Coordinates of C-alpha atoms in Angstrom, one line a residue:
Chain A
M1 CA -28.5 -36.3 31.5
N2 CA -28.7 -40.1 32.1
G3 CA -26.2 -42.6 30.6
K4 CA -28.5 -43.8 27.8
H5 CA -29.1 -40.2 26.7
G6 CA -25.4 -39.5 27.0
N7 CA -24.5 -42.4 24.7
N8 CA -27.2 -41.3 22.1
D9 CA -25.8 -37.8 22.2
N10 CA -22.2 -39.1 21.6
T11 CA -23.3 -41.2 18.7
L12 CA -25.2 -38.3 17.2
T13 CA -22.2 -36.0 17.6
E14 CA -20.0 -38.6 15.9
V15 CA -22.5 -38.8 13.0
I16 CA -22.5 -35.0 12.7
L17 CA -18.7 -34.8 12.8
E18 CA -18.4 -37.4 10.1
S19 CA -21.0 -35.7 7.9
I20 CA -19.7 -32.1 7.9
S21 CA -17.3 -30.7 5.3
D22 CA -15.1 -29.0 7.8
G23 CA -12.1 -30.9 9.0
V24 CA -12.1 -31.4 12.8
F25 CA -9.4 -32.9 15.0
T26 CA -8.8 -32.9 18.7
V27 CA -5.5 -33.2 20.6
D28 CA -4.7 -34.1 24.2
H29 CA -2.4 -32.1 26.5
H30 CA 0.7 -33.7 24.8
W31 CA -0.4 -32.5 21.3
R32 CA -1.2 -36.1 20.2
I33 CA -4.2 -36.4 18.0
T34 CA -7.1 -38.1 19.7
S35 CA -9.8 -37.8 17.0
F36 CA -9.8 -37.0 13.3
N37 CA -12.9 -36.7 11.2
K38 CA -13.6 -37.8 7.6
A39 CA -13.3 -34.3 6.2
A40 CA -9.9 -33.9 8.0
E41 CA -8.8 -37.0 6.2
Q42 CA -9.9 -35.7 2.8
I43 CA -8.3 -32.2 3.2
T44 CA -5.0 -33.4 4.6
G45 CA -4.7 -36.6 2.7
V46 CA -3.9 -38.4 5.9
R47 CA -5.9 -41.4 7.0
R48 CA -7.5 -41.4 10.4
D49 CA -5.6 -44.5 11.5
D50 CA -2.3 -42.9 10.5
A51 CA -3.2 -39.6 12.2
L52 CA -4.4 -40.9 15.6
G53 CA -1.8 -40.8 18.3
R54 CA 0.6 -38.7 16.2
Y55 CA 1.8 -35.2 17.0
C56 CA -0.6 -32.7 15.4
W57 CA 2.1 -30.9 13.5
V58 CA 3.3 -33.9 11.5
V59 CA -0.3 -34.5 10.4
F60 CA -1.6 -31.0 10.0
R61 CA 1.6 -29.4 8.5
S62 CA 0.5 -25.8 8.6
N63 CA 2.7 -22.7 8.1
M64 CA 1.5 -21.7 11.6
C65 CA 2.7 -24.8 13.4
E66 CA 6.2 -23.6 14.2
S67 CA 5.7 -20.0 15.1
D68 CA 2.1 -19.1 15.8
C69 CA 0.0 -22.1 16.4
A70 CA -3.6 -21.0 17.1
L71 CA -4.3 -24.2 19.0
K72 CA -1.3 -23.5 21.3
R73 CA -2.5 -20.0 22.0
T74 CA -5.9 -21.5 22.8
M75 CA -4.4 -24.1 25.1
N76 CA -2.3 -21.4 26.8
D77 CA -4.8 -18.6 27.1
G78 CA -8.1 -20.6 27.2
K79 CA -9.4 -18.4 24.4
S80 CA -11.0 -19.5 21.2
F81 CA -9.8 -18.2 17.9
V82 CA -12.1 -18.0 14.9
S83 CA -11.2 -18.1 11.2
S84 CA -7.5 -17.6 11.1
S85 CA -6.1 -17.9 7.6
T86 CA -3.2 -20.1 6.8
T87 CA -2.0 -22.9 4.5
I88 CA -1.3 -26.5 5.0
I89 CA 0.8 -28.8 2.8
S90 CA -0.9 -32.0 1.6
S91 CA 0.8 -35.3 1.2
E92 CA 0.9 -34.4 -2.6
K93 CA 2.9 -31.2 -1.8
K94 CA -0.1 -29.1 -2.6
L95 CA -0.5 -25.8 -0.7
I96 CA -4.0 -25.7 0.6
P97 CA -5.4 -22.4 1.8
I98 CA -7.5 -23.0 4.9
S99 CA -9.2 -21.1 7.7
V100 CA -8.8 -22.4 11.2
S101 CA -10.8 -22.1 14.4
T102 CA -9.7 -23.4 17.7
S103 CA -11.2 -23.9 21.1
L104 CA -10.6 -25.8 24.3
L105 CA -12.0 -29.4 24.6
V106 CA -13.9 -29.4 27.9
D107 CA -15.9 -32.3 29.3
D108 CA -19.2 -32.1 31.3
E109 CA -17.4 -31.5 34.5
G110 CA -15.5 -28.6 33.1
E111 CA -12.2 -30.4 32.9
V112 CA -10.0 -29.4 30.0
L113 CA -9.2 -32.5 28.0
G114 CA -7.2 -30.8 25.3
G115 CA -8.0 -28.7 22.2
V116 CA -10.2 -28.8 19.1
E117 CA -9.2 -27.5 15.8
I118 CA -11.7 -27.0 13.0
F119 CA -10.5 -26.1 9.5
R120 CA -12.1 -25.4 6.2
D121 CA -10.5 -25.9 2.8
H122 CA -10.6 -22.6 0.8
S123 CA -8.9 -23.9 -2.4
L124 CA -12.2 -23.6 -4.4
V125 CA -13.0 -20.2 -3.0
E126 CA -9.5 -18.9 -3.8
E127 CA -9.8 -20.3 -7.4
L128 CA -13.3 -18.7 -7.9
R129 CA -12.1 -15.5 -6.4
R130 CA -9.2 -15.4 -8.9
E131 CA -11.6 -16.1 -11.7
L132 CA -14.1 -13.5 -10.5
S133 CA -11.5 -10.8 -10.1
G134 CA -10.5 -11.3 -13.7
A135 CA -6.9 -10.9 -12.6
C136 CA -4.2 -12.0 -14.8
G137 CA -0.7 -12.5 -13.6
I138 CA 2.7 -13.6 -14.6
D139 CA 5.3 -14.8 -12.1
D140 CA 5.1 -12.5 -9.2
M141 CA 3.2 -9.8 -11.0
I142 CA -0.6 -9.5 -10.9
S143 CA -3.0 -7.1 -12.5
Q144 CA -6.4 -6.6 -13.9
S145 CA -5.6 -3.4 -15.7
Q146 CA -5.7 -3.6 -19.5
K147 CA -2.3 -1.9 -19.9
M148 CA -0.6 -4.5 -17.7
Q149 CA -2.5 -7.4 -19.3
D150 CA -1.4 -6.3 -22.7
I151 CA 2.2 -6.5 -21.5
F152 CA 1.7 -9.9 -19.8
R153 CA 0.4 -11.2 -23.1
I154 CA 3.7 -10.5 -24.9
V155 CA 6.1 -11.5 -22.2
D156 CA 6.5 -15.0 -23.6
Q157 CA 7.3 -13.7 -27.1
I158 CA 9.8 -11.2 -25.7
G159 CA 11.4 -13.9 -23.6
E160 CA 11.8 -16.1 -26.7
S161 CA 13.3 -13.3 -28.7
D162 CA 16.8 -12.2 -27.9
S163 CA 16.3 -8.5 -28.6
S164 CA 17.3 -5.8 -26.2
V165 CA 14.5 -4.7 -23.9
L166 CA 14.1 -1.3 -22.2
I167 CA 11.7 -1.3 -19.3
T168 CA 10.5 2.2 -18.3
G169 CA 8.3 3.2 -15.4
E170 CA 8.3 5.3 -12.3
T171 CA 10.1 4.0 -9.2
G172 CA 8.3 1.1 -7.6
T173 CA 6.3 0.0 -10.7
G174 CA 7.9 -3.4 -10.8
K175 CA 10.6 -3.0 -13.5
E176 CA 12.9 -5.6 -11.9
L177 CA 10.0 -8.1 -11.5
M178 CA 9.2 -7.6 -15.2
A179 CA 12.8 -8.2 -16.2
R180 CA 12.9 -11.3 -14.1
A181 CA 9.6 -12.5 -15.7
I182 CA 11.1 -12.0 -19.2
H183 CA 14.2 -14.0 -18.1
N184 CA 12.0 -16.8 -16.6
H185 CA 10.0 -17.0 -19.8
S186 CA 13.2 -17.2 -22.0
P187 CA 15.4 -20.2 -23.0
R188 CA 17.9 -18.6 -20.6
R189 CA 15.7 -19.4 -17.5
E190 CA 18.1 -22.0 -16.1
Q191 CA 21.0 -19.5 -16.4
P192 CA 21.7 -16.7 -13.9
F193 CA 19.6 -13.5 -13.7
I194 CA 21.8 -10.7 -12.4
T195 CA 20.7 -7.2 -11.5
I196 CA 22.9 -4.1 -11.0
N197 CA 21.8 -0.6 -10.1
C198 CA 23.9 1.5 -12.4
G199 CA 22.9 4.7 -10.6
A200 CA 24.3 3.6 -7.3
L201 CA 27.9 3.2 -8.4
P202 CA 30.5 5.6 -9.7
D203 CA 31.9 4.9 -13.2
S204 CA 35.1 3.1 -12.2
L205 CA 33.3 0.8 -9.7
L206 CA 30.5 0.1 -12.2
E207 CA 33.0 -0.9 -14.8
S208 CA 34.9 -3.2 -12.5
E209 CA 31.7 -4.7 -11.2
L210 CA 30.4 -5.4 -14.7
F211 CA 33.5 -6.2 -16.7
G212 CA 35.8 -7.5 -13.9
Y213 CA 39.5 -6.8 -13.7
K214 CA 42.9 -8.3 -14.0
A215 CA 45.4 -8.5 -11.1
G216 CA 47.3 -5.2 -11.0
A217 CA 44.7 -3.2 -12.8
F218 CA 44.6 -0.9 -9.8
T219 CA 46.1 -0.7 -6.3
D220 CA 43.9 -3.3 -4.5
A221 CA 43.4 -5.6 -7.5
R222 CA 45.6 -8.5 -6.2
T223 CA 43.9 -11.2 -8.1
D224 CA 41.8 -11.4 -11.3
R225 CA 38.1 -10.9 -10.6
Q226 CA 35.3 -12.0 -12.9
G227 CA 32.7 -9.3 -13.5
L228 CA 29.0 -9.6 -13.6
F229 CA 29.0 -10.1 -17.4
G230 CA 31.2 -13.1 -16.8
A231 CA 29.1 -14.4 -13.9
A232 CA 25.9 -14.0 -16.0
G233 CA 27.2 -16.5 -18.6
N234 CA 24.4 -17.1 -21.0
G235 CA 21.9 -15.6 -18.6
T236 CA 20.3 -12.2 -18.3
I237 CA 21.7 -9.1 -16.9
L238 CA 19.5 -6.2 -15.8
L239 CA 21.1 -2.7 -15.9
D240 CA 18.8 -0.7 -13.7
E241 CA 18.7 3.1 -13.7
I242 CA 20.6 3.1 -17.0
G243 CA 19.6 6.8 -17.4
D244 CA 22.0 7.6 -14.5
T245 CA 25.2 6.4 -16.2
S246 CA 27.9 8.7 -17.6
M247 CA 28.4 9.3 -21.3
A248 CA 31.8 7.6 -20.9
F249 CA 30.2 4.4 -19.6
Q250 CA 27.5 4.5 -22.2
V251 CA 30.2 4.2 -24.9
K252 CA 31.6 1.1 -23.3
L253 CA 28.1 -0.4 -22.9
L254 CA 27.3 0.3 -26.6
R255 CA 30.3 -1.7 -27.6
V256 CA 29.1 -4.6 -25.5
L257 CA 25.8 -4.5 -27.2
E258 CA 27.1 -4.1 -30.7
E259 CA 30.2 -6.3 -30.6
G260 CA 29.1 -8.8 -27.9
D261 CA 32.4 -8.4 -26.1
Y262 CA 34.0 -6.3 -23.3
T263 CA 37.5 -5.7 -21.9
P264 CA 38.1 -6.3 -18.2
L265 CA 40.0 -3.5 -16.5
G266 CA 43.7 -3.9 -16.9
S267 CA 43.4 -6.3 -19.8
T268 CA 44.0 -5.8 -23.4
L269 CA 42.1 -8.9 -24.6
P270 CA 38.3 -8.6 -25.1
V271 CA 36.1 -11.3 -23.6
R272 CA 33.0 -12.6 -25.4
T273 CA 29.6 -12.3 -23.6
D274 CA 26.4 -14.1 -24.6
A275 CA 24.4 -12.5 -21.7
R276 CA 21.1 -10.9 -22.7
I277 CA 21.0 -7.3 -21.6
I278 CA 17.8 -5.7 -20.3
T279 CA 17.8 -2.1 -19.3
A280 CA 15.5 -0.2 -17.0
T281 CA 15.0 3.4 -16.2
N282 CA 12.6 5.8 -14.5
K283 CA 13.8 8.6 -16.7
N284 CA 12.7 9.8 -20.1
L285 CA 15.7 8.7 -22.2
E286 CA 14.4 10.2 -25.4
G287 CA 14.2 13.6 -23.7
M288 CA 17.6 13.1 -22.3
A289 CA 18.9 12.2 -25.7
D290 CA 17.4 15.4 -27.1
R291 CA 19.2 17.3 -24.4
Q292 CA 22.4 15.4 -25.2
E293 CA 22.4 13.9 -21.7
F294 CA 22.1 10.3 -23.0
R295 CA 23.8 8.9 -26.1
R296 CA 21.3 8.7 -28.9
D297 CA 23.0 5.7 -30.5
L298 CA 22.8 3.7 -27.2
Y299 CA 19.2 4.8 -26.8
Y300 CA 18.3 3.3 -30.2
R301 CA 20.3 0.2 -29.4
I302 CA 18.6 -0.6 -26.1
N303 CA 15.2 0.6 -27.2
I304 CA 14.4 -2.3 -29.6
I305 CA 11.5 -3.4 -27.4
T306 CA 10.1 -0.9 -24.8
L307 CA 7.8 -1.9 -22.0
A308 CA 6.3 1.1 -20.3
L309 CA 4.9 0.1 -16.9
P310 CA 2.0 2.3 -15.8
P311 CA 2.2 4.0 -12.4
L312 CA -0.2 2.6 -9.8
R313 CA -2.4 5.7 -10.0
E314 CA -3.2 4.8 -13.6
R315 CA -4.2 1.2 -12.6
R316 CA -6.2 1.9 -9.4
E317 CA -8.3 -1.1 -10.1
D318 CA -5.3 -3.2 -9.0
I319 CA -5.1 -1.6 -5.5
P320 CA -7.5 -4.1 -3.8
L321 CA -5.9 -7.0 -5.6
L322 CA -2.4 -5.9 -4.6
V323 CA -3.5 -5.2 -1.0
D324 CA -5.0 -8.8 -0.8
R325 CA -1.8 -10.2 -2.2
F326 CA 0.5 -8.2 0.2
I327 CA -1.7 -9.1 3.2
D328 CA -1.6 -12.8 2.2
K329 CA 2.2 -12.6 1.8
M330 CA 2.7 -10.8 5.1
N331 CA 0.3 -13.2 6.9
R332 CA 2.4 -16.1 5.7
R333 CA 5.7 -14.4 6.3
K334 CA 4.9 -13.2 9.8
S335 CA 2.4 -16.0 10.6
R336 CA -0.3 -13.5 11.3
M337 CA -4.1 -13.6 10.8
V338 CA -4.8 -10.1 9.4
S339 CA -8.1 -10.5 7.6
G340 CA -8.0 -7.4 5.3
L341 CA -8.7 -3.7 5.3
S342 CA -11.5 -2.0 7.2
R343 CA -13.8 0.0 4.9
E344 CA -12.2 3.3 6.1
A345 CA -8.7 2.1 5.6
A346 CA -9.6 0.8 2.1
D347 CA -11.1 4.2 1.2
I348 CA -8.0 5.9 2.3
L349 CA -5.7 3.6 0.3
A350 CA -8.0 3.9 -2.7
S351 CA -7.7 7.7 -2.8
H352 CA -3.9 7.9 -2.2
H353 CA -1.7 9.2 -5.0
Y354 CA 1.1 6.6 -4.6
P355 CA 4.2 8.5 -5.8
G356 CA 6.2 5.4 -4.7
N357 CA 3.8 3.1 -6.6
I358 CA 3.5 -0.6 -5.8
R359 CA 6.5 -0.6 -3.5
E360 CA 4.9 2.2 -1.5
L361 CA 1.7 0.2 -1.2
E362 CA 3.6 -2.8 0.0
N363 CA 5.5 -0.7 2.5
I364 CA 2.2 0.7 3.8
I365 CA 0.9 -2.8 4.3
E366 CA 4.1 -3.9 6.0
H367 CA 3.8 -0.8 8.3
A368 CA 0.3 -1.8 9.1
F369 CA 1.4 -5.3 10.1
V370 CA 3.7 -3.8 12.8
L371 CA 0.7 -2.2 14.5
C372 CA -2.1 -4.7 13.6
Q373 CA -1.7 -8.2 15.0
N374 CA -4.9 -9.7 13.7
G375 CA -8.3 -8.7 12.4
E376 CA -8.8 -5.8 10.1
I377 CA -6.2 -3.1 9.3
K378 CA -7.8 0.2 10.4
P379 CA -6.8 3.8 9.6
D380 CA -4.8 4.1 12.7
H381 CA -2.6 1.2 11.6
L382 CA -1.6 3.1 8.5
P383 CA 1.5 5.4 8.4
A384 CA 1.2 8.7 10.2
S385 CA 1.1 10.6 6.9
F386 CA -2.3 9.1 6.2
L387 CA -3.9 10.3 9.4
H388 CA -5.2 13.6 8.0
H389 CA -7.2 11.5 5.5
P390 CA -9.5 9.6 7.7
A391 CA -10.3 12.8 9.5
P392 CA -12.0 11.1 12.5
L393 CA -13.1 14.6 13.4
P394 CA -15.4 15.2 16.3
M395 CA -18.0 17.2 14.4
Q396 CA -21.1 15.3 13.6
D397 CA -23.3 18.4 13.3
D398 CA -23.8 20.8 10.5
P399 CA -20.3 21.9 9.3
A400 CA -21.6 25.4 9.1
D401 CA -21.9 25.4 12.8
Y402 CA -19.1 27.6 14.1
R403 CA -18.3 25.5 17.2
S404 CA -18.0 22.3 15.2
A405 CA -15.9 23.9 12.6
T406 CA -13.5 25.2 15.2
A407 CA -13.3 21.8 16.9
A408 CA -12.6 20.2 13.6
S409 CA -9.8 22.6 12.8
E410 CA -8.4 22.2 16.3
A411 CA -8.5 18.4 16.1
E412 CA -6.8 18.5 12.7
T413 CA -4.0 20.8 14.0
I414 CA -3.5 18.5 17.0
M415 CA -3.3 15.3 14.8
K416 CA -0.8 16.9 12.5
A417 CA 1.3 18.0 15.5
L418 CA 1.2 14.5 16.9
A419 CA 2.1 12.9 13.6
R420 CA 5.0 15.4 13.2
A421 CA 6.2 14.6 16.7
G422 CA 6.1 10.8 16.1
Y423 CA 3.2 10.5 18.5
N424 CA 5.3 11.7 21.4
R425 CA 2.6 13.6 23.3
S426 CA 5.1 15.9 25.2
A427 CA 6.9 16.8 22.0
A428 CA 3.5 17.5 20.2
A429 CA 2.4 19.7 23.1
A430 CA 5.7 21.6 22.9
Y431 CA 5.3 22.0 19.2
L432 CA 1.8 23.4 19.7
G433 CA 3.0 25.7 22.5
I434 CA 0.6 24.3 25.0
H435 CA 1.0 22.3 28.2
K436 CA 1.0 18.5 28.0
S437 CA -2.0 18.3 30.3
T438 CA -3.9 20.8 28.0
L439 CA -3.1 18.5 25.1
F440 CA -4.4 15.4 26.9
R441 CA -7.6 17.3 27.8
K442 CA -8.2 18.4 24.2
I443 CA -7.5 14.9 22.8
K444 CA -10.2 13.6 25.2
K445 CA -12.6 16.4 24.6
L446 CA -12.3 16.2 20.8
N447 CA -12.5 12.4 20.8
I448 CA -9.3 12.2 18.8
V449 CA -8.4 8.6 18.0
L450 CA -4.7 8.0 18.4
P451 CA -2.7 5.2 16.8
T452 CA -1.2 2.6 19.1
I453 CA 2.3 4.0 18.5
D454 CA 4.1 4.9 21.7
G455 CA 6.0 8.0 20.8
R456 CA 8.2 7.9 23.9
R457 CA 9.5 4.4 23.2
R458 CA 10.0 5.3 19.6
S459 CA 12.0 8.3 20.4
S460 CA 14.2 6.5 22.9
Chain B
M1 CA 34.6 -42.2 2.4
K2 CA 33.6 -38.8 0.9
R3 CA 32.5 -36.2 3.4
M4 CA 28.8 -35.4 2.9
K5 CA 27.1 -32.2 3.7
V6 CA 23.6 -32.5 5.0
A7 CA 21.1 -29.8 5.8
M8 CA 18.0 -30.3 7.9
T9 CA 15.4 -27.7 8.7
V10 CA 14.8 -27.9 12.5
W11 CA 12.4 -26.7 15.1
G12 CA 14.0 -26.9 18.5
N13 CA 15.2 -30.5 18.7
R14 CA 12.7 -31.7 16.1
I15 CA 12.7 -31.8 12.3
S16 CA 10.7 -28.7 11.3
P17 CA 7.2 -29.8 10.3
V18 CA 7.0 -27.5 7.3
F19 CA 10.1 -26.5 5.2
D20 CA 8.2 -23.5 3.7
S21 CA 8.0 -21.7 7.1
A22 CA 11.1 -23.1 8.7
Q23 CA 13.2 -20.7 10.7
T24 CA 16.4 -22.7 11.6
I25 CA 18.6 -25.0 9.6
L26 CA 21.0 -27.6 10.9
L27 CA 24.1 -28.1 8.7
A28 CA 26.0 -31.3 9.4
D29 CA 29.0 -33.0 7.8
I30 CA 28.9 -36.8 7.7
E31 CA 32.0 -38.9 7.2
D32 CA 32.4 -42.7 7.7
G33 CA 28.9 -43.0 9.1
K34 CA 29.6 -40.4 11.8
I35 CA 28.5 -36.8 12.2
V36 CA 31.8 -34.9 12.3
D37 CA 30.6 -31.3 12.3
R38 CA 27.3 -29.5 12.8
R39 CA 26.1 -26.0 13.2
R40 CA 22.8 -24.2 13.3
E41 CA 21.8 -21.1 11.3
F42 CA 18.8 -19.0 11.4
L43 CA 16.8 -18.7 8.2
P44 CA 15.4 -15.3 7.2
R45 CA 11.7 -15.0 6.7
M46 CA 11.1 -15.3 3.0
V47 CA 8.8 -16.9 0.4
A48 CA 9.3 -20.6 0.1
P49 CA 11.0 -20.6 -3.4
G50 CA 13.5 -17.9 -2.2
L51 CA 14.2 -20.0 0.9
A52 CA 14.8 -23.1 -1.3
R53 CA 17.2 -21.1 -3.5
M54 CA 19.1 -19.9 -0.4
V55 CA 19.4 -23.4 1.0
A56 CA 20.5 -24.8 -2.3
E57 CA 23.4 -22.3 -2.3
K58 CA 24.8 -23.7 0.9
G59 CA 26.7 -26.3 -1.0
I60 CA 24.9 -29.3 0.5
D61 CA 24.4 -32.8 -0.9
T62 CA 21.1 -33.6 0.9
L63 CA 18.3 -31.7 2.3
I64 CA 16.2 -33.3 5.0
C65 CA 12.9 -31.7 5.9
G66 CA 9.3 -32.1 6.9
A67 CA 6.4 -31.2 4.5
I68 CA 7.5 -29.1 1.5
S69 CA 5.4 -27.6 -1.2
E70 CA 5.9 -28.3 -4.9
R71 CA 7.8 -25.2 -6.0
P72 CA 10.6 -25.2 -3.4
S73 CA 10.8 -29.0 -3.8
Q74 CA 11.5 -28.6 -7.5
I75 CA 14.1 -25.9 -6.9
I76 CA 16.0 -28.2 -4.5
K77 CA 15.9 -31.1 -6.9
Q78 CA 16.9 -29.0 -9.9
S79 CA 19.9 -27.9 -7.9
G80 CA 21.1 -31.5 -7.9
I81 CA 20.4 -31.9 -4.2
K82 CA 18.9 -35.1 -2.8
L83 CA 15.7 -34.4 -1.0
L84 CA 14.4 -36.4 1.9
S85 CA 11.1 -34.8 2.6
F86 CA 8.0 -35.5 4.7
V87 CA 10.0 -36.8 7.6
G88 CA 9.4 -35.8 11.2
G89 CA 10.6 -36.6 14.7
N90 CA 13.8 -36.0 16.7
A91 CA 16.4 -34.3 14.5
E92 CA 19.5 -35.8 16.2
N93 CA 18.0 -39.3 16.1
F94 CA 17.2 -39.0 12.4
L95 CA 20.6 -37.6 11.6
E96 CA 22.4 -40.4 13.5
A97 CA 20.2 -43.1 11.8
Y98 CA 20.9 -41.4 8.4
A99 CA 24.6 -41.2 9.0
E100 CA 24.8 -44.9 10.1
G101 CA 22.7 -45.9 7.1
G102 CA 20.0 -47.2 9.4
P103 CA 16.3 -47.6 8.6
L104 CA 14.4 -44.3 8.4
E105 CA 10.8 -45.5 7.9
L106 CA 9.9 -44.6 11.5
F107 CA 10.5 -41.0 10.7
R108 CA 8.1 -40.8 7.8
M109 CA 5.2 -38.3 8.2
P110 CA 1.8 -39.9 8.0
G111 CA 0.2 -39.6 4.5
C112 CA -0.4 -41.6 1.4
C113 CA 2.1 -40.4 -1.1
N114 CA 5.2 -41.3 0.9
K115 CA 4.4 -45.0 0.7
R116 CA 5.6 -45.0 -2.8
E117 CA 8.8 -43.1 -2.1
N118 CA 10.9 -45.1 0.2
L119 CA 13.4 -43.3 2.3
V120 CA 17.0 -44.2 1.7
S121 CA 20.1 -43.5 3.7
H122 CA 23.2 -41.9 2.1
S123 CA 25.2 -45.2 2.0
G124 CA 22.8 -46.8 -0.5
P125 CA 19.6 -48.7 -0.5
L126 CA 18.9 -50.9 2.4
P127 CA 17.1 -54.2 2.0
G128 CA 13.6 -53.5 0.9
E129 CA 14.3 -49.9 0.2
V130 CA 14.4 -48.7 -3.3
K131 CA 14.8 -45.0 -4.0
S132 CA 14.6 -41.6 -2.6
E133 CA 13.3 -38.4 -4.4
S134 CA 15.8 -37.1 -6.8

């Protein structure tokens, strides 16, 4: 290429760079910005003149800068990275979702001059995706199920009222998040929101936690201690697992609800409380009241407004939405670039029963993040208990075929044994009563796909 | 002079570029224009508003940080903490300049909005400097 041609090419490249809607900047070996195109100015809100010569992190301000810079990995390993998801913070404090691709900046002689980062603003895409999904959310909760949207619609009104609220639902359905949402939508939002798990504490401890105590009330009570009702002030207090409290405690709680006061342990003087009480349970309080396991008078007192949160299996349409949200959350928290679920993993998660509800789903995604560094979450990134679902069985032939059926059964038995042994191959072989080398041979022969868990390291 | 407690999210010896994903905080006490005490603490990985609430509970007067998104910024300001955001550069140099009441303009991150929000040191406005975020 002669000089004239070279100059023309450079000019053309500049024109192209200035015309595209993707932000592009380059850095030298000292991380100083050496070029910054027009789209980069528009997305970041930083003018080219202000950006040139500055360190890339003070200009780009991405959540990845500090811990997992894609450009740094490219510069270290010489590898390009394509479409990593992250967010940047604009000069107006707006969080802008972007995708980032990085590669080395190499001249005609093959000399590495630095790195190139190309980024695309996904704000509009995210907005449209939210609209398309028809998802409705409140605070940290999101759902497109009709039942949940009906609840979301009245949270404002419940927040404004001062009535007692009982939130019911299986474990992991978001009872605490719902209580917090009610608090956040109430005039008490600037006051404390306090949660206590009543089921976790014995009566005496629960009372001292909630009502506080006076010095000398019991052996270790050397000074007065304010209880959670005192700490809550005019805020909200969530009594979780109210169904697990004793009848004796229920009497005291009823008094707080009816009289608006309580007596700290060791005191004779009642103390006023203006805290709003929200209760939550995963039990059927009405049934318990019928069996005289829960005070009926307290049940009616706390049951003025009841919000019944549906289990995840009754709002399956939310699974993809929640998965996306948890993946986004974990990507940001762990500075990863996991793009989503593979079709097989999505099918497995869609058909699961979720006894632990949303919390279980979140834990599954968190588990997958341990094994999956980037790209798609695949079935072998899911917890071991899911492994019998994907059934990556070797048989491709007619299931009626005797050999295939035997192989399938054998593969399933081996996979179960491996899962049970925490993927320690020796332990699995011992469990099956076969030699370790036989197990390896069968794994190979049956094309069993194993997760990347190292059972030996795990067990040590 | 009253002792002031200052927190700064840091990344090695620099001011952390993004508060929302910061992993370390430097807590410093300033008295009579001098840094009299300082210590570093690791920050847990958490969502930005949670991080802001946690920092706000550290009993500080001022938070110095790089870029910060809207929600955590609101939480810090609602907690009555002075926020000096969108600053970058060497953490110690900034802290010394801040303690001495020196000019801080050089530490400003590039961007348009900050032009309207002049940085100010703890000892009061310097000539030509008007106000900080509060």
